[in-house]
XYZ file of N, CA and C in Angstrom:
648
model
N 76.972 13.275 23.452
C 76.929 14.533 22.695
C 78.339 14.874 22.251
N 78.489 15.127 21.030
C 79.619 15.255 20.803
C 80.069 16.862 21.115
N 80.821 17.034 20.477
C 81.865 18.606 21.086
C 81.458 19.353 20.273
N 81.041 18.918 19.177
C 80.715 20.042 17.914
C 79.031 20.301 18.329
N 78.455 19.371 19.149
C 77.051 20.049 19.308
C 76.831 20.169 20.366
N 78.092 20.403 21.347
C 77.725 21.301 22.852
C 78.165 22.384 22.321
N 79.121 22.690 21.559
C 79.860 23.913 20.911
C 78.859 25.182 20.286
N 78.013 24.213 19.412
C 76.665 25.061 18.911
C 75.815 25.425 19.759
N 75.025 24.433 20.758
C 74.736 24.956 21.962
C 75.290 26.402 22.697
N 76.262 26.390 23.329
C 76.910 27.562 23.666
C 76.585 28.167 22.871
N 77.141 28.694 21.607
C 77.355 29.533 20.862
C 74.809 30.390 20.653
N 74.821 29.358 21.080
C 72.856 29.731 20.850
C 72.563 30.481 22.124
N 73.193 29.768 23.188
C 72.593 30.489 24.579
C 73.589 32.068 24.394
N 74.482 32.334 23.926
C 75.624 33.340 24.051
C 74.375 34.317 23.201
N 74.141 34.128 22.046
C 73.042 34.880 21.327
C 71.899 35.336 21.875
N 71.465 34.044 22.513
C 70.355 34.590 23.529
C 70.523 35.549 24.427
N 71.554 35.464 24.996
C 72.251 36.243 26.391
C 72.342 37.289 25.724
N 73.138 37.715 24.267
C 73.545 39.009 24.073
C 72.370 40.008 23.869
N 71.475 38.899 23.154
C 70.029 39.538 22.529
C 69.114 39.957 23.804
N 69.161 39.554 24.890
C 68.647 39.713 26.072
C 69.273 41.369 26.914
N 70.301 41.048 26.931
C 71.681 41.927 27.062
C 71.047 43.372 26.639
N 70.828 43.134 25.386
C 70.536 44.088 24.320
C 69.631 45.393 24.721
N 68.261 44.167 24.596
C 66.922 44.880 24.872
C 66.911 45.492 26.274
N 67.472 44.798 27.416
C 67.592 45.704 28.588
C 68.797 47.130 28.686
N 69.728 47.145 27.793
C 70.214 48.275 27.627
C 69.505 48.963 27.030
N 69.158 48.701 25.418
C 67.753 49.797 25.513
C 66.859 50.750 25.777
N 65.951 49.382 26.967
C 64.709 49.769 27.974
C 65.311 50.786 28.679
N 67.047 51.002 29.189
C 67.622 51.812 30.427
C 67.549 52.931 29.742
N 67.801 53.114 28.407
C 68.052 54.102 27.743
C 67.172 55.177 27.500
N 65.975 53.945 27.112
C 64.494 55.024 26.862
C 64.069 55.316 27.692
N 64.034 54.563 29.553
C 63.490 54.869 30.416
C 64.593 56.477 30.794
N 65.908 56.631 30.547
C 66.373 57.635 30.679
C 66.242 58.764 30.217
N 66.054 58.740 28.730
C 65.648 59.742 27.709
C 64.072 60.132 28.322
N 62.785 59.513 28.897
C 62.191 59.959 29.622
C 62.063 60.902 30.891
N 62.894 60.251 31.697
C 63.171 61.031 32.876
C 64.231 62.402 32.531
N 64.687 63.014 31.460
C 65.545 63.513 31.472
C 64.400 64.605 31.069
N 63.471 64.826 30.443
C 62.247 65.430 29.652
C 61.157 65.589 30.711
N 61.594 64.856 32.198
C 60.267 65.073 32.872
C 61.064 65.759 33.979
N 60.326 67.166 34.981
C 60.944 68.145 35.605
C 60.763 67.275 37.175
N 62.399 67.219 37.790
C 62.495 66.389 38.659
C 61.434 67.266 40.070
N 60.927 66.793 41.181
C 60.261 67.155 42.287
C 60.444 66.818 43.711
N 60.600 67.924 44.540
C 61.442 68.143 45.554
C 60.199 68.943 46.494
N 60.679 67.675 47.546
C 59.656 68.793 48.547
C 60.067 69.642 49.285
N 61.781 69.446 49.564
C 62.472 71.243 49.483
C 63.519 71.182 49.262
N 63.706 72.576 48.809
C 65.289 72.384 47.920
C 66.096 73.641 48.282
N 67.098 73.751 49.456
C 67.668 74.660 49.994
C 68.760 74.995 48.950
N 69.076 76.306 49.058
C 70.042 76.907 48.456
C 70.420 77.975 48.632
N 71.938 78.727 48.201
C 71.914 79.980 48.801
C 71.637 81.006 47.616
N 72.050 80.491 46.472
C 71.570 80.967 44.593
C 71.027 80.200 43.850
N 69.952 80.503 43.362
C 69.945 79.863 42.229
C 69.119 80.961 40.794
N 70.474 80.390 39.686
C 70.045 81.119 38.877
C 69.207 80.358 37.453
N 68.188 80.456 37.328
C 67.066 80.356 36.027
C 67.732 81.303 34.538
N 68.422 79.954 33.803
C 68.422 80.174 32.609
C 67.757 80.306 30.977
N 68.118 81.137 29.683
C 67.099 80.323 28.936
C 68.172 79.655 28.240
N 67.314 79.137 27.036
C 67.987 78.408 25.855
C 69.275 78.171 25.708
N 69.243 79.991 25.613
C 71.217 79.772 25.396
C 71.939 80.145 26.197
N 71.989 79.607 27.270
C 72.381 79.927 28.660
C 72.503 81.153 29.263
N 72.077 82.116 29.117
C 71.934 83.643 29.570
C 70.787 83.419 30.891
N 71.569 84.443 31.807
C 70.812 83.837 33.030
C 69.983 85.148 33.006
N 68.185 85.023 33.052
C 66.915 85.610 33.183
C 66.769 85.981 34.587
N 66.798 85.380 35.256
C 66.460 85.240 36.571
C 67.517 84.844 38.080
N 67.483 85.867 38.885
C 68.502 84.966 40.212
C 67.375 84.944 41.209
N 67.269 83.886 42.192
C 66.763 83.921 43.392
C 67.980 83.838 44.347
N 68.364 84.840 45.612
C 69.461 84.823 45.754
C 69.536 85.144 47.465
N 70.161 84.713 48.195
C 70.658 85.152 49.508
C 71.399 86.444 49.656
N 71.690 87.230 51.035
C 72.332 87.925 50.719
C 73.895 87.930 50.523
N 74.742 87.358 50.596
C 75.495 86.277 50.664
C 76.097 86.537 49.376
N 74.978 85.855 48.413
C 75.687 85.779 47.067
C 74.605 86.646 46.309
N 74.673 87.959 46.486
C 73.721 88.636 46.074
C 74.552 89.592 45.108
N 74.571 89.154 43.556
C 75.185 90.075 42.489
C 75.428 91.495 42.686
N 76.415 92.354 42.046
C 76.306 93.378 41.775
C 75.505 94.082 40.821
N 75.332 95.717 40.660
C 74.632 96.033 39.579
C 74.916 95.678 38.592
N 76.082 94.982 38.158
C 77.022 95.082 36.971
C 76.255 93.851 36.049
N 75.653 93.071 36.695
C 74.889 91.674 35.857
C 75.131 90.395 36.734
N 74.960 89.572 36.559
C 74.568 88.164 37.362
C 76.078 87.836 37.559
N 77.305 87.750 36.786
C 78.355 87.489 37.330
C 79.104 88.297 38.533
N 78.647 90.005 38.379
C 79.424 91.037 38.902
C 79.107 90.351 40.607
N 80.055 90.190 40.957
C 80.630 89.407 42.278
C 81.221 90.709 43.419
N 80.615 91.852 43.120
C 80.911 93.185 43.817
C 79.614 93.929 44.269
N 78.899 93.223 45.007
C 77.393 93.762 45.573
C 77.504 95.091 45.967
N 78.765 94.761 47.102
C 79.138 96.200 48.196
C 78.795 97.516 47.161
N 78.354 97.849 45.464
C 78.291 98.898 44.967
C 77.177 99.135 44.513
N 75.788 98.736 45.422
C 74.733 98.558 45.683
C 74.594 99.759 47.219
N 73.170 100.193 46.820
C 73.086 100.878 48.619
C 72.650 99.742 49.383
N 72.273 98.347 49.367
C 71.895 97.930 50.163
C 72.180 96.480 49.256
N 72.753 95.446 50.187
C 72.456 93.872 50.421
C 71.486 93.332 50.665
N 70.343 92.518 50.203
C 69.542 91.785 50.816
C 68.976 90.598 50.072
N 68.256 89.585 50.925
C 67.744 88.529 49.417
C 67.296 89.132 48.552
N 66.970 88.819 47.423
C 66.481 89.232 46.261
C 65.871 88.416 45.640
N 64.941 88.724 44.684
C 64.796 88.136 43.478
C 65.108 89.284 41.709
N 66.168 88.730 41.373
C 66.886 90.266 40.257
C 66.160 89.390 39.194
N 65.740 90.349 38.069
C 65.201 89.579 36.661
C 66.135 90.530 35.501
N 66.810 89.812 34.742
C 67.686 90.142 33.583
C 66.945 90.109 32.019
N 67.259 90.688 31.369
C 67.075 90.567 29.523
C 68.246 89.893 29.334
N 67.912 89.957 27.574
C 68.225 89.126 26.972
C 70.230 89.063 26.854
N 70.206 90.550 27.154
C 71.721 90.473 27.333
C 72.299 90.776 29.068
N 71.742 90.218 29.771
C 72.059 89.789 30.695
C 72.226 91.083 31.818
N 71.243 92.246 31.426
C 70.939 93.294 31.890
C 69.754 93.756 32.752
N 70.426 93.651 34.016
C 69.419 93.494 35.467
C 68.439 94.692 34.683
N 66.420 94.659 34.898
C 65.246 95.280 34.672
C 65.180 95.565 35.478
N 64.846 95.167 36.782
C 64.094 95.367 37.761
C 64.417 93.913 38.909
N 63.746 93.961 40.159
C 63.963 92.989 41.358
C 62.925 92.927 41.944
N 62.901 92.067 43.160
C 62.507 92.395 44.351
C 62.699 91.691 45.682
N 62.995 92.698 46.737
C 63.971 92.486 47.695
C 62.585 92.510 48.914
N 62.350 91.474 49.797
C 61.717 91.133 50.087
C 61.897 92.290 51.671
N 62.789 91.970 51.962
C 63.543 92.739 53.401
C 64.709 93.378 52.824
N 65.126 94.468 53.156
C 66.519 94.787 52.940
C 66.409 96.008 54.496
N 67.903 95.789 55.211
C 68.500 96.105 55.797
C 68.909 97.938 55.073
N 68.491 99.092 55.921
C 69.229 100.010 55.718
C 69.692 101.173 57.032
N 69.697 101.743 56.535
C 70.881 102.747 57.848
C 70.060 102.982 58.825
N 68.931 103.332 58.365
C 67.585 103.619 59.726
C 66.599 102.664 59.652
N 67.030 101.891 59.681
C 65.230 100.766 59.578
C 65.777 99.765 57.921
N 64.629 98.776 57.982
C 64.110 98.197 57.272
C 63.369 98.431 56.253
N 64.099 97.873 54.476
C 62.698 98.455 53.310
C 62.682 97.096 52.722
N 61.481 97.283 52.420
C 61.144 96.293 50.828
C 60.972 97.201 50.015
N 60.899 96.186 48.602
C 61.122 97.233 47.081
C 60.403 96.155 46.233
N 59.623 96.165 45.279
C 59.213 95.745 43.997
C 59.951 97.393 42.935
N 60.671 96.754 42.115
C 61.115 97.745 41.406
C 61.367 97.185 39.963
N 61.437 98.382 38.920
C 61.712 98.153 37.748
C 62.108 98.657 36.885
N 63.395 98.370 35.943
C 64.430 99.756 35.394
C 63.927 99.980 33.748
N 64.398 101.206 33.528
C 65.171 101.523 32.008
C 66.295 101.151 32.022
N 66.658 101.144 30.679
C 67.859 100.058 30.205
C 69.201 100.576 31.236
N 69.153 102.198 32.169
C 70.322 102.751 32.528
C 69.642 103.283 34.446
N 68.620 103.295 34.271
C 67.972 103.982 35.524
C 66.874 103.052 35.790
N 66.476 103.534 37.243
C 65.027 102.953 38.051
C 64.204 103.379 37.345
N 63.014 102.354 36.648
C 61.675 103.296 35.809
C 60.549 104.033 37.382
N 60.996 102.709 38.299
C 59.751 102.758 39.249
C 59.569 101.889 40.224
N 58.716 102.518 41.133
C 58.592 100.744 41.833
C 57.798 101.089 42.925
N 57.551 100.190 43.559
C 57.011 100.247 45.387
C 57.559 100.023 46.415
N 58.107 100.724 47.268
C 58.588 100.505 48.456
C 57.826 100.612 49.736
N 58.452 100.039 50.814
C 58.011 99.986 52.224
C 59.553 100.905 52.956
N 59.115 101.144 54.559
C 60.442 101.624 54.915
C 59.595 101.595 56.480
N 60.723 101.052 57.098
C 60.416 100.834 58.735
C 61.081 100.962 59.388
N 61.003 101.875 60.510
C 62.170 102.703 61.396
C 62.205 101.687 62.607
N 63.146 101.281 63.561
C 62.649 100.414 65.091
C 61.883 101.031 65.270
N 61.597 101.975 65.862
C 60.689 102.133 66.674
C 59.063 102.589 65.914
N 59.117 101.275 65.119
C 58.017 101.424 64.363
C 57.145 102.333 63.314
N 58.097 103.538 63.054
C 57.166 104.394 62.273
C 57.626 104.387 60.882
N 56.854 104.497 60.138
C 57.574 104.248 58.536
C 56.597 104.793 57.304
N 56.547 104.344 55.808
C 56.048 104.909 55.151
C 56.110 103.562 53.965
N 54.938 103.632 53.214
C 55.094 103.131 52.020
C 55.084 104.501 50.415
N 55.304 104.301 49.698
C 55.387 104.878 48.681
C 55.551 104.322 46.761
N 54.997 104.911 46.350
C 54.917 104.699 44.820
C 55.564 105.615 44.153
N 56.720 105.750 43.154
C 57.734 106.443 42.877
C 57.725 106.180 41.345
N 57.835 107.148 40.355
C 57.442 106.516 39.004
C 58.930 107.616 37.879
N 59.787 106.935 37.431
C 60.643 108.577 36.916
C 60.649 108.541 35.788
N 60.990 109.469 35.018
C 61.702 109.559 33.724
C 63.035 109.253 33.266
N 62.642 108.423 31.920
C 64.292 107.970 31.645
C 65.689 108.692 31.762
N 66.253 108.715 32.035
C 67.816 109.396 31.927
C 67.925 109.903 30.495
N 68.541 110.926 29.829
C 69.166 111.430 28.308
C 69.625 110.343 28.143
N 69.388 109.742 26.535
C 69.676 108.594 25.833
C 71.440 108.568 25.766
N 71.776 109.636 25.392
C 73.542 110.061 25.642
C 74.201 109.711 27.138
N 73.446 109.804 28.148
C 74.160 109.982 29.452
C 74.499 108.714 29.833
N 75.892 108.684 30.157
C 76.560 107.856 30.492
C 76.111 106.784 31.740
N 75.969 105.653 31.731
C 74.975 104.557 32.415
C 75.224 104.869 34.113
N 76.853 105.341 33.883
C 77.157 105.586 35.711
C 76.616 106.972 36.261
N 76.614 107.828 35.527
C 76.274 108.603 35.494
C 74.439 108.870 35.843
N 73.647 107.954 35.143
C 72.314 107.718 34.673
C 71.485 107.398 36.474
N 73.085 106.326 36.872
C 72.189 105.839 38.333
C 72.689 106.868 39.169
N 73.538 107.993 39.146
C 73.584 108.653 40.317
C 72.624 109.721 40.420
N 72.105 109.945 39.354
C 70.930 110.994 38.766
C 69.622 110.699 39.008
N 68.808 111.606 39.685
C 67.542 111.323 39.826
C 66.046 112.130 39.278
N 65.654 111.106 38.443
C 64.649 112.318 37.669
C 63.191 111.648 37.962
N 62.674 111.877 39.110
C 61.551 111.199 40.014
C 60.548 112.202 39.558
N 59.182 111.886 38.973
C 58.528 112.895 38.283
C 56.964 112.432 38.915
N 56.804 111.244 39.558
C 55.523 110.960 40.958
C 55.690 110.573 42.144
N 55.376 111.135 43.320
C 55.670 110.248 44.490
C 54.394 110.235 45.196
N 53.688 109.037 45.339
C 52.183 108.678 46.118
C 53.121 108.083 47.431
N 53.128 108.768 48.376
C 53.693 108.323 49.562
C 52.654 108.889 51.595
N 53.376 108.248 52.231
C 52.367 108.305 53.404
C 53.602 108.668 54.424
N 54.453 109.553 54.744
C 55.451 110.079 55.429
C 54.572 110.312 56.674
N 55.077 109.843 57.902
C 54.900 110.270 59.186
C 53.589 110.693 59.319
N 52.766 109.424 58.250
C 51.259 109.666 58.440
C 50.276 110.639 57.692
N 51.038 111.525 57.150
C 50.947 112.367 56.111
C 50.661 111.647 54.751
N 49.584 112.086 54.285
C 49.539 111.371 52.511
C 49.200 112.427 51.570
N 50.629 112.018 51.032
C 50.890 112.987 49.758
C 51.399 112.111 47.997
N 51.146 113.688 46.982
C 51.340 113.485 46.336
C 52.150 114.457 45.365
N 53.327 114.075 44.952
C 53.842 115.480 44.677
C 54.589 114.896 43.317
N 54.461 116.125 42.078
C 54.305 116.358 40.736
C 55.903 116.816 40.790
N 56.419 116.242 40.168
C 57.578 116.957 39.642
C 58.235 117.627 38.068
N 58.962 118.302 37.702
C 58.900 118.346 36.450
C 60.201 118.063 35.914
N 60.576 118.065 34.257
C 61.469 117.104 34.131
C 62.873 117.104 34.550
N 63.414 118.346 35.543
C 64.393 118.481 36.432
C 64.186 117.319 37.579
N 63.477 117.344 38.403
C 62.955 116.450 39.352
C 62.962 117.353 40.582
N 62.048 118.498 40.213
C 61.756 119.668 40.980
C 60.547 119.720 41.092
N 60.116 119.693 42.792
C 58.615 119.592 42.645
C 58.119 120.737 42.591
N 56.438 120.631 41.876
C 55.854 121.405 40.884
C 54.688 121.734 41.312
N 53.812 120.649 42.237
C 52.715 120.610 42.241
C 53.042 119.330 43.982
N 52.169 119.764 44.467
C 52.148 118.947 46.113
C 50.502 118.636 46.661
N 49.834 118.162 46.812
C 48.626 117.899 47.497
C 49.160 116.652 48.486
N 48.684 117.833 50.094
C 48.932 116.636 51.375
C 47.585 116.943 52.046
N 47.494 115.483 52.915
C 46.476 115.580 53.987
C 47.633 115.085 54.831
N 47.536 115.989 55.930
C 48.044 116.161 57.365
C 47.517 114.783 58.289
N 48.401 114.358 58.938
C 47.595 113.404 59.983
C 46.375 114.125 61.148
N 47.153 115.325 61.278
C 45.666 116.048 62.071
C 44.528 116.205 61.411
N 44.414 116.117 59.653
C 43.358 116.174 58.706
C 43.292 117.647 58.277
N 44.392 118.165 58.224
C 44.180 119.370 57.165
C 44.703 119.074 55.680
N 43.919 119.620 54.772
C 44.413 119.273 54.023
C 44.682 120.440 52.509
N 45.425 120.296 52.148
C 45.724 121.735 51.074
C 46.195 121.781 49.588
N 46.441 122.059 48.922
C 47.675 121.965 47.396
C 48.217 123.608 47.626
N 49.494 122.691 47.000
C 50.597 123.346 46.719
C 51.321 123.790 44.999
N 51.146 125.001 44.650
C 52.121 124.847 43.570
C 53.327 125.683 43.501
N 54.657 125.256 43.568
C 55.509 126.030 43.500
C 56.572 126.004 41.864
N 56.869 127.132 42.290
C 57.905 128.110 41.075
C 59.211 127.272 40.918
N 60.002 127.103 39.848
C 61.534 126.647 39.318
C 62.018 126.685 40.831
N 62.130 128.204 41.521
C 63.125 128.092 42.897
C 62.596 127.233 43.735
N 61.733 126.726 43.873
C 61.062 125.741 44.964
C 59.779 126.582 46.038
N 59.799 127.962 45.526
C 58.642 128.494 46.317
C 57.569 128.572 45.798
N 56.473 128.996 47.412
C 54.896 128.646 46.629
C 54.526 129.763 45.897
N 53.936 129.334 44.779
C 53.377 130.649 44.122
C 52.253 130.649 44.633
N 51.512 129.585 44.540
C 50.379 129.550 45.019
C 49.575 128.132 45.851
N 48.741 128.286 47.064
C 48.257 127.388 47.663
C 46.660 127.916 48.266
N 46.080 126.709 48.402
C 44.479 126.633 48.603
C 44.361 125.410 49.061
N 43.729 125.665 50.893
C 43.085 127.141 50.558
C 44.400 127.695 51.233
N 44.235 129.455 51.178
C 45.345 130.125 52.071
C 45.598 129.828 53.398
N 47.194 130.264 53.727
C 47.247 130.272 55.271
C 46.324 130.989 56.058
């Protein structure tokens, strides 16, 4: 065999090889572009944050420890402590990255233990459901519903202000319901007593009864 036709040889298997070469870079490629489109699966996946983005990276959603549990300020604000309370969470944001509403599964407070399902106006709490549990076991759930803050009033301002206008709550066994008006002055009260009395209340601007039924 001469040199010029082992030479061609080589030069055929080198083609082959590259063309071979080829198609398996490819195959890696498309098999990648697949897996990149399919949502990876974990049978558990510890963490102490994690935040759920959309499209354009604005974060919707935190699931969060207490640990790394945001401030009111939005998903970056790294100053919780200006919160009444630390606890896991789950916080849900709009589109500009403006905490709605949460919910805090346990939270730690000065007398006991609460949970919260809650949910805001763009500056205040709209509402929500809470739990509340003292040690020594006695506590209350409640349904709390308010009115927005003045469109003018300043946002810091908005959360120190409270304009609570329903409360369906069960205090020390007691279940009540009390009307407020748009001060956040109650207006109207119907309780049943845990001993089972039960009565309405309506009181005046100063907070007294004008009138109740049946009478004392």
């Amino acid at each position: 065999m001469s040199s010029i036709e082992s030479l061609q040889r080589e030069v055929r298997a080198l083609k082959i090889y590259a063309g071979l070469t080829t198609l398996a870079v490819a195959a890696a490629l498309l098999m990648g572009a697949r897996q990149s489109d399919t949502a990876a699966s974990f049978n558990t996946l510890r963490a102490e944050r994690i935040d759920i983005v959309d499209a354009a990276g604005k974060t919707r959603m935190v699931l969060t420890g207490p640990q790394h549990m945001p401030g009111a300020g939005g998903p970056t604000d790294n100053k919780p402590g200006g919160r009444n309370f630390v606890a896991p969470a789950i916080l849900f944001y709009d589109e500009a990255e403006h905490e709605y509403g949460g919910l805090l599964p346990r939270a730690k407070t000065g007398n006991g233990e609460m949970t919260a399902l809650i949910f805001d106006y763009s500056k205040q709490e709209a509402g929500g459901f809470f739990t509340q549990q003292k040690p020594d076991g006695s506590g209350f759930a409640a349904l709390m519903i308010n009115d927005p803050p003045p469109a003018d009033m300043p946002h810091e301002q908005a959360i120190r202000e409270s304009f609570n206008r329903i409360k369906i709550m069960n205090p020390e066994q007691n279940a009540e319901v009390v009307l407020s008006d748009a001060q956040g002055r109650p207006r109207i009260q119907l309780r049943v007593t845990r001993e089972g009395e039960a009565y309405m209340e309506i009181l005046g601007k100063d907070g007294k009864v004008a009138y109740r039924a049946p009478e004392q």
